[in-house]
Tab-separated table of C-alpha atoms in Angstrom:
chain	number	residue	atom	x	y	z
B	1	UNK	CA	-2.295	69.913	35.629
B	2	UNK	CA	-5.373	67.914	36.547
B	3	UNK	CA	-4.757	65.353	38.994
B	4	UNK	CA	-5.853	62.558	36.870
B	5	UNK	CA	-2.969	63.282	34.523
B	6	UNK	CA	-0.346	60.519	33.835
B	7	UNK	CA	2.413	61.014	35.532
B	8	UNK	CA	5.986	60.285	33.835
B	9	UNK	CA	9.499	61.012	35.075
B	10	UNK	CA	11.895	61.287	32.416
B	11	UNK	CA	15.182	60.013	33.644
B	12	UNK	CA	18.071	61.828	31.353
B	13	UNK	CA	21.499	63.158	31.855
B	14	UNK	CA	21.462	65.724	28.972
B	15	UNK	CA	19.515	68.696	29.223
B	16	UNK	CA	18.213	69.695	26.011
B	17	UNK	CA	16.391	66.563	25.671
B	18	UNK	CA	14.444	66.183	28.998
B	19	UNK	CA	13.948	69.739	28.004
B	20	UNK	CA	12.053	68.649	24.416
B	21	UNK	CA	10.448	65.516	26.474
B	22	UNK	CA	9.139	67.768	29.077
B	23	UNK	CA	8.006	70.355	26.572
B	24	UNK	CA	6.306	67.648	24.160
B	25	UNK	CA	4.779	65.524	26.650
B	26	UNK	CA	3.163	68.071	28.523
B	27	UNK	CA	1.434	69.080	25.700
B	28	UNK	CA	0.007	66.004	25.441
B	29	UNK	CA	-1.274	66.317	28.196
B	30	UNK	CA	1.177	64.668	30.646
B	31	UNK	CA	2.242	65.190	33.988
B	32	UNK	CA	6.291	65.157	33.263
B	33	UNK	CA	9.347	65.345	35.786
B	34	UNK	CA	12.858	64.758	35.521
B	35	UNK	CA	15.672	63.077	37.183
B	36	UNK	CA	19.433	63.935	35.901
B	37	UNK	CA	20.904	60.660	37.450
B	38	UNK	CA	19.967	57.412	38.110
B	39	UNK	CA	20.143	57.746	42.390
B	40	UNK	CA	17.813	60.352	42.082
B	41	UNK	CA	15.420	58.737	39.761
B	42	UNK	CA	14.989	55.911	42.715
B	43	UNK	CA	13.656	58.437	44.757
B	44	UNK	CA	11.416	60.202	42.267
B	45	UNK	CA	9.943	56.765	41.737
B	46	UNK	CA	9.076	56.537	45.157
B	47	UNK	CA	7.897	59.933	46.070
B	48	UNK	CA	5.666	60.840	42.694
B	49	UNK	CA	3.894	57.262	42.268
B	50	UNK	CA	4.723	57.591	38.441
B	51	UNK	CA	2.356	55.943	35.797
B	52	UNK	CA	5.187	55.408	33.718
B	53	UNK	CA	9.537	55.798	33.270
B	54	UNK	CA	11.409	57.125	30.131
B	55	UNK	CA	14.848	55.925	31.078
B	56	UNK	CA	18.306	56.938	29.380
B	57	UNK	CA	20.593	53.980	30.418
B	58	UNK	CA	23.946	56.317	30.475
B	59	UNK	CA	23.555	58.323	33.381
B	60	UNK	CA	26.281	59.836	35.188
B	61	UNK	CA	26.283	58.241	38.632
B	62	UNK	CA	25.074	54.543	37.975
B	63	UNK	CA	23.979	52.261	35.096
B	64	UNK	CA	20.508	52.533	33.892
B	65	UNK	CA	20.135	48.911	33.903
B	66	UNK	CA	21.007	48.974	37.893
B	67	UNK	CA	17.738	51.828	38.262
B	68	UNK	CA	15.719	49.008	36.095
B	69	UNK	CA	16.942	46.643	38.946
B	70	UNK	CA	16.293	48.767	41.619
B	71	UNK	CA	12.889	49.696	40.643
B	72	UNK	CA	11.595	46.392	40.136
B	73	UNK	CA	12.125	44.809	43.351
B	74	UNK	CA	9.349	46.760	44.513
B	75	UNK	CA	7.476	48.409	41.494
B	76	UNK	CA	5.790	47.299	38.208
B	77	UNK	CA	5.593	50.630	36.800
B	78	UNK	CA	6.276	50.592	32.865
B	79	UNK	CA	9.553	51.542	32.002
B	80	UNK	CA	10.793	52.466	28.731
B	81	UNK	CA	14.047	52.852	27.662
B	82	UNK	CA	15.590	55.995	25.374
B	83	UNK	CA	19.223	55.427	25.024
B	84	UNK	CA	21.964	55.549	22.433
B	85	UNK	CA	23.169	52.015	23.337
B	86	UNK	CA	21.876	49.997	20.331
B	87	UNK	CA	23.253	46.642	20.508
B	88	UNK	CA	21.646	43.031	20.185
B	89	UNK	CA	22.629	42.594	24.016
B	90	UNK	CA	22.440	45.591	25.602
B	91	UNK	CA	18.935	45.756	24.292
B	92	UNK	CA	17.872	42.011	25.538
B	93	UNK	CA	20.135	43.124	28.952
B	94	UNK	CA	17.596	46.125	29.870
B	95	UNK	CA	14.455	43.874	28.759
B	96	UNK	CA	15.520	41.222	30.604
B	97	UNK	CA	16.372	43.385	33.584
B	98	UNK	CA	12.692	44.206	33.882
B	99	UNK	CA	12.092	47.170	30.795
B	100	UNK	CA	9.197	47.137	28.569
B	101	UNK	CA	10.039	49.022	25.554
B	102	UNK	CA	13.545	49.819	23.843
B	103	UNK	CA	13.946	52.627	21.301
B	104	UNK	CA	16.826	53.894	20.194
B	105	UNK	CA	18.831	57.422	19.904
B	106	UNK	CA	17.860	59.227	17.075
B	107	UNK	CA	14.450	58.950	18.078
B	108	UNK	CA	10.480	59.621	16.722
B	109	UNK	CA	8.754	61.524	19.196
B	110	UNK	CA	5.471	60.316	17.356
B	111	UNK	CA	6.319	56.519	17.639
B	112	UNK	CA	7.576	57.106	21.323
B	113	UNK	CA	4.427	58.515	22.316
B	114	UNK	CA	2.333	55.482	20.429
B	115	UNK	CA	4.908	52.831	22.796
B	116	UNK	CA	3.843	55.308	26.102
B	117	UNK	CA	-0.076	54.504	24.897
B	118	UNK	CA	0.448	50.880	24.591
B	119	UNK	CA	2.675	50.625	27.793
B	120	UNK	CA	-0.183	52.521	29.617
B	121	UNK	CA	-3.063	51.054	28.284
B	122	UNK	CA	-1.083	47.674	29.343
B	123	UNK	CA	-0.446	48.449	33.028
B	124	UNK	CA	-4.145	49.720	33.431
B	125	UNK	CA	-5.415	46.139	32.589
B	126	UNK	CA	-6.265	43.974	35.830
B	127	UNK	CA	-3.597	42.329	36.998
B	128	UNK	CA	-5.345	39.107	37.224
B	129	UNK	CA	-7.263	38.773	33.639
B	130	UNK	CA	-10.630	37.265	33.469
B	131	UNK	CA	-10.939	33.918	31.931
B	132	UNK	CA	-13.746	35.480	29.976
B	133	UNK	CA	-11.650	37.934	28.501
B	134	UNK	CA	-11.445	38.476	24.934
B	135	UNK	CA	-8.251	40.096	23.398
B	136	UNK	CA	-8.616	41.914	19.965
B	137	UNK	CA	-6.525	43.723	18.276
B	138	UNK	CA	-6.654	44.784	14.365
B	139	UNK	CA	-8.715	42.163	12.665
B	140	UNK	CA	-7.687	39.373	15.193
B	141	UNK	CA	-9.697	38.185	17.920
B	142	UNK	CA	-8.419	35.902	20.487
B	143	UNK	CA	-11.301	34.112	23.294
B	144	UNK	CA	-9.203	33.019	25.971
B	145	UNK	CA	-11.780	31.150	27.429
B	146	UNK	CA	-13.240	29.003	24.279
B	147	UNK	CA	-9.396	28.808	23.062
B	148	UNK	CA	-10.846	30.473	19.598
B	149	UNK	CA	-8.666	32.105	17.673
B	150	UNK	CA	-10.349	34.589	14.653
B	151	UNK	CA	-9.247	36.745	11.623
B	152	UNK	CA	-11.792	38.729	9.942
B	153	UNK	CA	-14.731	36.865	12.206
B	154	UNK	CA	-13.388	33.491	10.363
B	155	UNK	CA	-11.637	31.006	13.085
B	156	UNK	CA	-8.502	29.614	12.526
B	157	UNK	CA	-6.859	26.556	13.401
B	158	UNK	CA	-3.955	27.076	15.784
B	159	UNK	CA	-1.605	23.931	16.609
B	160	UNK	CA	-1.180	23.413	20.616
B	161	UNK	CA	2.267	25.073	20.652
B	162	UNK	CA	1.205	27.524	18.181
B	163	UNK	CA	-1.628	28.846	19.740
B	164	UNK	CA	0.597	28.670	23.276
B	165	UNK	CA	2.668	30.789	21.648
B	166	UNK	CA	0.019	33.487	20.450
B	167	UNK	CA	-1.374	33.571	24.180
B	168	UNK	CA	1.831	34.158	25.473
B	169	UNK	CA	2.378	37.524	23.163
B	170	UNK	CA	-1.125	38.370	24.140
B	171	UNK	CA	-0.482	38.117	27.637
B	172	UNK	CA	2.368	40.468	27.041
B	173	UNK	CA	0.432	42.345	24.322
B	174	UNK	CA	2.743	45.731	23.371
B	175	UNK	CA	5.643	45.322	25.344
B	176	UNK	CA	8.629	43.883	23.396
B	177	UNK	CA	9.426	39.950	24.460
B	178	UNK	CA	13.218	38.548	23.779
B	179	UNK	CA	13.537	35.154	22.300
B	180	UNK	CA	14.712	34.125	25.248
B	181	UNK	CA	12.015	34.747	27.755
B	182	UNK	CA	9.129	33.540	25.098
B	183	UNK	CA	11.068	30.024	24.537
B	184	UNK	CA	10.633	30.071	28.511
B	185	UNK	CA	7.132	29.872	28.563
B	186	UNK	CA	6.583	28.295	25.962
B	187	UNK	CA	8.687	25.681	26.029
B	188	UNK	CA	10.274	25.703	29.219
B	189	UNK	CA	13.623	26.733	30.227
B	190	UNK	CA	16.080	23.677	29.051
B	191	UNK	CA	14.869	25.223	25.596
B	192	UNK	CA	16.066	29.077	25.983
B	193	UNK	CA	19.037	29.012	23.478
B	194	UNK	CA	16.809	26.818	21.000
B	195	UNK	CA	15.888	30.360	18.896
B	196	UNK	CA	15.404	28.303	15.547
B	197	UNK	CA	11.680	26.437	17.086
B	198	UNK	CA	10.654	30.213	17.718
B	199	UNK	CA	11.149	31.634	14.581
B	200	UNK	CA	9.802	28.094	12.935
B	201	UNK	CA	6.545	28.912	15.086
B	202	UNK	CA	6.457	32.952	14.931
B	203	UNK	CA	6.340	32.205	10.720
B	204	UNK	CA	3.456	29.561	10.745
B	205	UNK	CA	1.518	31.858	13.453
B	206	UNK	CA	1.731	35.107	10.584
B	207	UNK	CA	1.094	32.668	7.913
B	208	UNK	CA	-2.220	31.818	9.460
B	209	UNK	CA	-2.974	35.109	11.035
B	210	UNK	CA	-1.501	38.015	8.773
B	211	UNK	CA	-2.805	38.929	5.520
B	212	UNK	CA	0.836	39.288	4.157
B	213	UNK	CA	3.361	37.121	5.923
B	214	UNK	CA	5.948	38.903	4.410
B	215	UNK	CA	4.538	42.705	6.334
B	216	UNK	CA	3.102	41.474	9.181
B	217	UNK	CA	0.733	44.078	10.803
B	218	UNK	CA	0.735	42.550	14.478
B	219	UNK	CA	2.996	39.963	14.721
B	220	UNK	CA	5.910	42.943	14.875
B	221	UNK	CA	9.849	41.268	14.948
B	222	UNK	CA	12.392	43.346	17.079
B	223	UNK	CA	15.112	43.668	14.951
B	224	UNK	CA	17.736	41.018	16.921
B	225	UNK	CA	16.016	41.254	20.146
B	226	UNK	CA	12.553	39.165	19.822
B	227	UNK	CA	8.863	40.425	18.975
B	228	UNK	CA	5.895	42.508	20.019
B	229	UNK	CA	2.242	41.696	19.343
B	230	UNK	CA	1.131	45.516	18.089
B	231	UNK	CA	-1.837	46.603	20.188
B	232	UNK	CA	-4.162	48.708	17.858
C-alpha cells in the first residue's frame, strides 16, 4: 500500500463482515484495519492516525456511542456508523454524539463507499473556509461572500432565514444534520423542539432550488433523523 493511501479502521464485532469490508475496500484502494471491540478501536485511533472510522455500535465490550464519545474529545476524524440499530433515536443519539453518517444493516457497499467519498472529501476542506469560497454542487452555486445564491447560472432569491438555513447545510455539506442541531443554528437553541419551522423552511428552500420539489436531488431528507445537502 502506498503511503498516501486513506487509511480506515473498520470497527466490527462479527467477522465475516470486517472480512468483506477489508476485502472491498482495499480494492479500492484503501488502507483498511480492524478493531473487534470498541477499547481497542480507541487505541487504533490513536496509533494509525486514521483518515476515516466505519463503526458498528454493538460491540462486545462497550457501546459504540461511548467510542464516538471517546474519540471526539480529542479527534475530528469522520466517523461513520454501520449498525443494525435502526431507530429514530438511536440514529439522532450517535449523530449527536459526534458521527457523521448513519447507514443501516442490510447495507449497499456501493452507497457506503459514495458516504466514505463525501465524508473524505469533507474533512480534507480547510478547517477555516475562505470568505471567498464558492460552494457548488449539482446545478447550484452558492458565493458565500456576495451572499448569491444560483441554479442553472440564474440567481435566486433566498429569504434571510432561508438562505441561513442553506449556509448552514453547506457548511455541513454531506454529513447528515438532525433537526435538532440545524434549529440550533439557525434559530438558536430555545427553538430545538420547534421541528415544524424546519420543515416549513427545508420545503420553500427545494421549491426555489430543486427542479422537482417532490425528488429533490440535493436537498436529501433522512428518513426521521434530519437532512443532508448531497455533495456531487
Amino acid at each position: 500500500m502506498a503511503k498516501t493511501d486513506p487509511v480506515i479502521i473498520v470497527i466490527e464485532d462479527d467477522p465475516s463482515i470486517r472480512r468483506f469490508l477489508r476485502t472491498s475496500l482495499s480494492t479500492q484502494g484503501f488502507n483498511v484495519f480492524e478493531a473487534a471491540g470498541g477499547k481497542q478501536a480507541i487505541v487504533e485511533v490513536g496509533v494509525r492516525k486514521p483518515d476515516l472510522l466505519i463503526l458498528d455500535l454493538g460491540l462486545p465490550d462497550m457501546d459504540g456511542i461511548e467510542v464516538i464519545k471517546t474519540v471526539r474529545q480529542w479527534s475530528a476524524v469522520p466517523i461513520i456508523i454501520l449498525s443494525a440499530r435502526s431507530s429514530e433515536q438511536q440514529k439522532i443519539d450517535a449523530l449527536d454524539a459526534g458521527a457523521d453518517d448513519y447507514l443501516t444493516k442490510p447495507f449497499g457497499f456501493g452507497e457506503l463507499l459514495a458516504r466514505i467519498r463525501v465524508a473524505l472529501r469533507h474533512a480534507n476542506r480547510p478547517q477555516e473556509q475562505s470568505p471567498n469560497d464558492v460552494f457548488v454542487t449539482a446545478n447550484l452555486k452558492v458565493d458565500l461572500l456576495n451572499r448569491v445564491v444560483s441554479v442553472d447560472e440564474q440567481e435566486i432569491h433566498l429569504t434571510p432565514i432561508q438562505y441561513r438555513l442553506l449556509t448552514v447545510l453547506v457548511k455541513h455539506a454531506g454529513k447528515v444534520m438532525t433537526h435538532q442541531q440545524i434549529l440550533k443554528e439557525v434559530w438558536g437553541p430555545s427553538y430545538q423542539e420547534n421541528a415544524h419551522y424546519l420543515r416549513i423552511y427545508m420545503s420553500q428552500l427545494r421549491q426555489k432550488l430543486e427542479t422537482d420539489p417532490t425528488q429533490p436531488k440535493f436537498l436529501l431528507t433522512e428518513s426521521g433523523v434530519g437532512y443532508r445537502l448531497k455533495v456531487w
